[in-house]
CSV table of C-alpha atoms and ligand atoms in Angstrom, one decimal:
chain,number,residue,atom,x,y,z
A,270,UNK,CA,64.8,107.2,85.0
A,271,UNK,CA,68.4,105.9,85.0
A,272,UNK,CA,69.7,109.5,84.7
A,273,UNK,CA,68.7,110.1,88.4
A,274,UNK,CA,71.2,107.5,89.4
A,275,UNK,CA,74.6,109.2,90.2
A,276,UNK,CA,77.8,108.3,88.3
A,277,UNK,CA,81.4,109.2,89.2
A,278,UNK,CA,83.7,108.7,86.2
A,279,UNK,CA,87.5,108.1,86.5
A,280,UNK,CA,89.3,108.2,83.2
A,281,UNK,CA,92.9,108.3,82.2
A,282,UNK,CA,95.7,106.1,80.8
A,283,UNK,CA,96.9,102.9,82.5
A,284,UNK,CA,99.4,103.1,85.3
A,285,UNK,CA,97.8,106.2,86.9
A,286,UNK,CA,96.2,104.2,89.7
A,287,UNK,CA,92.7,104.8,88.3
A,288,UNK,CA,91.7,101.1,88.7
A,289,UNK,CA,92.7,101.1,92.4
A,290,UNK,CA,91.1,104.5,93.1
A,291,UNK,CA,87.9,103.5,91.3
A,292,UNK,CA,87.7,100.3,93.3
A,293,UNK,CA,88.4,102.1,96.6
A,294,UNK,CA,85.8,104.7,95.8
A,295,UNK,CA,83.0,102.3,94.9
A,296,UNK,CA,83.7,100.3,98.1
A,297,UNK,CA,83.7,103.5,100.2
A,298,UNK,CA,80.4,104.7,98.7
A,299,UNK,CA,78.8,101.2,98.5
A,300,UNK,CA,78.2,101.8,94.7
A,301,UNK,CA,78.5,99.5,91.7
A,302,UNK,CA,81.8,99.4,89.8
A,303,UNK,CA,82.4,99.3,86.0
A,304,UNK,CA,85.8,98.3,84.8
A,305,UNK,CA,85.2,99.2,81.1
A,306,UNK,CA,88.8,98.3,80.1
A,307,UNK,CA,88.0,94.7,81.1
A,308,UNK,CA,85.2,94.6,78.5
A,309,UNK,CA,87.6,95.6,75.7
A,310,UNK,CA,90.1,93.1,77.0
A,311,UNK,CA,87.4,90.4,77.1
A,312,UNK,CA,86.4,91.1,73.5
A,313,UNK,CA,90.0,90.8,72.4
A,314,UNK,CA,90.8,87.6,74.3
A,315,UNK,CA,87.4,86.0,73.7
A,316,UNK,CA,87.6,86.7,69.9
A,317,UNK,CA,91.1,85.2,69.8
A,318,UNK,CA,89.9,82.1,71.7
A,319,UNK,CA,87.1,81.7,69.1
A,320,UNK,CA,89.5,82.3,66.2
A,321,UNK,CA,87.7,85.5,65.1
A,322,UNK,CA,90.2,87.9,63.4
A,323,UNK,CA,90.2,91.5,64.5
A,324,UNK,CA,89.5,92.5,60.9
A,325,UNK,CA,86.3,90.5,60.8
A,326,UNK,CA,84.2,93.3,62.2
A,327,UNK,CA,80.8,91.7,61.9
A,328,UNK,CA,81.7,88.6,63.8
A,329,UNK,CA,83.6,90.7,66.3
A,330,UNK,CA,80.6,92.9,67.0
A,331,UNK,CA,78.3,89.8,67.3
A,332,UNK,CA,80.8,88.4,69.9
A,333,UNK,CA,80.9,91.7,71.8
A,334,UNK,CA,77.1,91.9,72.0
A,335,UNK,CA,76.6,88.2,72.9
A,336,UNK,CA,79.5,87.5,75.3
A,337,UNK,CA,78.3,86.6,78.8
A,338,UNK,CA,80.4,88.4,81.3
A,339,UNK,CA,80.3,87.9,85.1
A,340,UNK,CA,82.3,90.3,87.3
A,341,UNK,CA,82.8,89.2,90.9
A,342,UNK,CA,81.0,91.4,93.3
A,343,UNK,CA,83.6,90.6,96.0
A,344,UNK,CA,86.3,92.9,94.7
A,345,UNK,CA,88.6,89.9,94.3
A,346,UNK,CA,89.0,90.7,90.6
A,347,UNK,CA,87.6,87.4,89.2
A,348,UNK,CA,86.0,87.6,85.8
A,349,UNK,CA,84.0,84.9,83.9
A,350,UNK,CA,83.6,84.9,80.2
A,351,UNK,CA,80.9,82.5,78.9
A,352,UNK,CA,81.3,80.5,82.1
A,353,UNK,CA,85.1,80.3,82.1
A,354,UNK,CA,87.3,82.1,84.7
A,355,UNK,CA,89.6,84.3,82.6
A,356,UNK,CA,90.9,87.0,85.0
A,357,UNK,CA,94.6,86.0,84.8
A,358,UNK,CA,94.5,86.0,81.0
A,359,UNK,CA,92.5,89.3,80.8
A,360,UNK,CA,95.0,91.0,83.1
A,361,UNK,CA,98.1,90.0,81.0
A,362,UNK,CA,100.1,92.8,79.5
A,363,UNK,CA,99.6,91.3,76.0
A,364,UNK,CA,95.8,91.5,76.5
A,365,UNK,CA,96.1,95.2,77.1
A,366,UNK,CA,97.7,95.7,73.7
A,367,UNK,CA,95.1,93.6,72.0
A,368,UNK,CA,92.3,95.5,73.8
A,369,UNK,CA,93.8,98.8,72.5
A,370,UNK,CA,93.5,97.5,68.9
A,371,UNK,CA,89.9,96.3,69.4
A,372,UNK,CA,89.0,99.6,71.1
A,373,UNK,CA,90.0,101.6,68.1
A,374,UNK,CA,87.1,99.9,66.0
A,375,UNK,CA,84.1,102.3,66.1
A,376,UNK,CA,81.6,99.4,65.8
A,377,UNK,CA,83.0,97.7,68.8
A,378,UNK,CA,82.8,100.9,70.9
A,379,UNK,CA,79.2,101.3,69.8
A,380,UNK,CA,78.4,97.7,70.7
A,381,UNK,CA,80.0,98.0,74.2
A,382,UNK,CA,78.5,101.4,74.9
A,383,UNK,CA,75.0,99.9,75.6
A,384,UNK,CA,76.5,97.2,77.8
A,385,UNK,CA,78.4,99.8,79.8
A,386,UNK,CA,75.3,101.9,80.5
A,387,UNK,CA,73.5,98.9,82.0
A,388,UNK,CA,75.9,99.1,84.9
A,389,UNK,CA,74.2,102.3,86.0
A,390,UNK,CA,72.1,100.9,88.8
A,391,UNK,CA,71.0,102.3,92.2
A,392,UNK,CA,72.5,103.5,94.5
A,393,UNK,CA,75.2,104.7,92.1
A,394,UNK,CA,78.1,103.8,89.8
A,395,UNK,CA,81.8,104.4,89.8
A,396,UNK,CA,83.0,104.0,86.1
A,397,UNK,CA,86.7,103.4,85.3
A,398,UNK,CA,87.9,103.9,81.7
A,399,UNK,CA,89.0,106.2,78.9
A,400,UNK,CA,85.8,107.8,77.7
A,401,UNK,CA,83.5,107.4,80.7
A,402,UNK,CA,83.1,111.1,81.3
A,403,UNK,CA,83.2,112.2,77.7
A,404,UNK,CA,81.0,109.7,75.9
A,405,UNK,CA,79.4,107.0,78.0
A,406,UNK,CA,78.2,109.1,81.0
A,407,UNK,CA,78.5,112.7,79.9
A,408,UNK,CA,75.9,113.6,82.6
A,409,UNK,CA,78.1,112.2,85.4
A,410,UNK,CA,77.8,113.9,88.8
A,411,UNK,CA,81.6,114.2,89.1
A,412,UNK,CA,84.4,113.5,86.6
A,413,UNK,CA,88.0,112.7,87.3
A,414,UNK,CA,90.9,112.4,84.8
A,415,UNK,CA,94.1,110.9,86.3
A,416,UNK,CA,97.5,111.4,84.6
A,417,UNK,CA,101.1,110.6,85.3
A,418,UNK,CA,104.3,110.7,83.3
A,419,UNK,CA,104.9,107.7,81.0
A,420,UNK,CA,108.2,107.0,82.9
A,421,UNK,CA,106.4,106.9,86.2
A,422,UNK,CA,103.6,104.7,84.9
A,423,UNK,CA,106.2,102.3,83.4
A,424,UNK,CA,108.0,102.2,86.7
A,425,UNK,CA,104.8,101.4,88.6
A,426,UNK,CA,103.9,98.6,86.1
A,427,UNK,CA,107.5,97.3,86.3
A,428,UNK,CA,107.3,97.0,90.1
A,429,UNK,CA,103.9,95.3,89.9
A,430,UNK,CA,105.2,92.7,87.4
A,431,UNK,CA,108.4,92.1,89.3
A,432,UNK,CA,106.5,91.5,92.5
A,433,UNK,CA,104.4,88.9,90.7
A,434,UNK,CA,107.7,87.1,89.9
A,435,UNK,CA,107.6,88.0,86.2
A,436,UNK,CA,110.7,88.9,84.3
A,437,UNK,CA,110.2,92.3,82.5
A,438,UNK,CA,112.2,94.9,80.7
A,439,UNK,CA,111.6,98.5,81.8
A,440,UNK,CA,112.4,100.0,78.4
A,441,UNK,CA,110.1,97.6,76.6
A,442,UNK,CA,107.3,98.5,79.1
A,443,UNK,CA,107.8,102.2,78.5
A,444,UNK,CA,107.7,101.7,74.7
A,445,UNK,CA,104.5,99.7,75.1
A,446,UNK,CA,102.9,102.4,77.2
A,447,UNK,CA,103.9,105.1,74.8
A,448,UNK,CA,102.6,103.1,71.8
A,449,UNK,CA,99.3,102.5,73.6
A,450,UNK,CA,98.9,106.1,74.6
A,451,UNK,CA,99.5,107.2,71.1
A,452,UNK,CA,96.9,104.8,69.7
A,453,UNK,CA,94.3,105.6,72.5
A,454,UNK,CA,94.8,109.3,72.2
A,455,UNK,CA,94.8,109.7,68.5
A,456,UNK,CA,92.0,107.3,67.4
A,457,UNK,CA,89.1,108.9,65.5
A,458,UNK,CA,86.4,107.7,67.9
A,459,UNK,CA,86.3,108.5,71.6
A,460,UNK,CA,90.0,109.4,72.0
A,461,UNK,CA,91.5,109.5,75.4
A,462,UNK,CA,91.0,113.1,76.4
A,463,UNK,CA,89.8,114.7,79.7
A,464,UNK,CA,86.2,115.9,79.7
A,465,UNK,CA,86.0,119.7,79.8
A,466,UNK,CA,84.4,119.5,83.3
A,467,UNK,CA,86.8,116.8,84.6
A,468,UNK,CA,89.0,117.3,87.7
A,469,UNK,CA,92.5,116.5,86.4
A,470,UNK,CA,94.9,115.1,88.9
A,471,UNK,CA,98.6,114.4,88.1
A,472,UNK,CA,99.4,111.4,90.3
A,473,UNK,CA,103.2,111.3,89.4
A,474,UNK,CA,104.3,112.4,92.8
A,475,UNK,CA,101.3,111.3,94.9
A,476,UNK,CA,100.7,108.1,96.8
A,477,UNK,CA,97.4,106.1,96.3
A,478,UNK,CA,96.2,107.4,99.7
A,479,UNK,CA,96.9,111.0,98.7
A,480,UNK,CA,95.0,110.7,95.4
A,481,UNK,CA,92.1,108.9,97.1
A,482,UNK,CA,91.9,111.7,99.8
A,483,UNK,CA,91.5,114.3,97.0
A,484,UNK,CA,89.0,112.2,95.0
A,485,UNK,CA,86.9,111.5,98.0
A,486,UNK,CA,86.8,115.1,99.1
A,487,UNK,CA,85.7,116.4,95.7
A,488,UNK,CA,83.1,113.5,95.4
A,489,UNK,CA,81.7,114.3,98.8
A,490,UNK,CA,81.4,118.0,97.9
A,491,UNK,CA,79.6,117.1,94.6
A,492,UNK,CA,77.2,114.7,96.5
A,493,UNK,CA,76.4,117.4,99.1
A,494,UNK,CA,75.7,120.0,96.3
A,495,UNK,CA,73.4,117.5,94.5
A,496,UNK,CA,71.1,116.9,97.5
B,646,LIG,O1,92.1,100.2,81.3
B,646,LIG,P1,92.7,99.0,80.6
B,646,LIG,O2,94.2,99.0,80.6
B,646,LIG,O3,92.1,97.7,81.1
B,646,LIG,O4,92.2,99.2,79.1
B,646,LIG,C1,92.6,98.3,78.0
B,646,LIG,C2,92.5,99.0,76.7
B,646,LIG,O5,91.1,99.2,76.4
B,646,LIG,C3,93.2,100.4,76.6
B,646,LIG,O6,94.4,100.4,75.8
B,646,LIG,C4,92.2,101.3,75.9
B,646,LIG,C5,90.9,100.5,75.9
B,646,LIG,N1,89.8,101.2,76.6
B,646,LIG,C6,89.1,102.1,75.9
B,646,LIG,O7,89.4,102.4,74.7
B,646,LIG,N2,88.0,102.7,76.5
B,646,LIG,C7,87.7,102.4,77.7
B,646,LIG,N3,86.6,103.0,78.3
B,646,LIG,C8,88.4,101.5,78.5
B,646,LIG,C9,89.5,100.9,77.9
């Protein structure tokens, strides 16, 4: 039954604008939105809060299955974990690195896969992640894979953090991004690769609006074909 509900997947590494584009697209279509990276971040920060070590896979899986997560439907980015507002903590750069470690554990990916598919509700879903088009929703109506050079992604992240008033080092950011790419792309389970049928868009020299225009055009064509 759920397979008749259309899904658009937007995968790629961080700093390619995929979170922004996914949010814009779900708003434009009036569809649900899945930020799958946030689920991995929540497992990582939630386990740490509870004192569960990342090597204790049984307890980590139990936590991933049982955690109560509430995403705001208002596009304000607020996230509650077991009743506590945690969005600032979840968005921290350090949480991204921790999420990448947790995301390399096959049992955690398995535990979260069921939770992710639950987001497929009418009238449709825009799913943002690394393996949305390859593993979680292989039957998606339309798949995108956004890329950009590591240098450009580090620059974008640098500007974001500086604008937030944080002091950051560009070289360290670039090294973090490269380490995370390496881990996400080379892990044994669900590595970060484009689906064979994905539309690959290099966003290095494009503005968010230019990327969105391309994504929306391809999506509209796919929707027209499917009806
Ligand atoms: O998209 P993000 O930066 O919030 O993701 C955080 C980490 O979670 C990222 O390093 C890789 C992992 N992740 C994943 O393995 N699979 C997904 N579908 C989403 C995120």
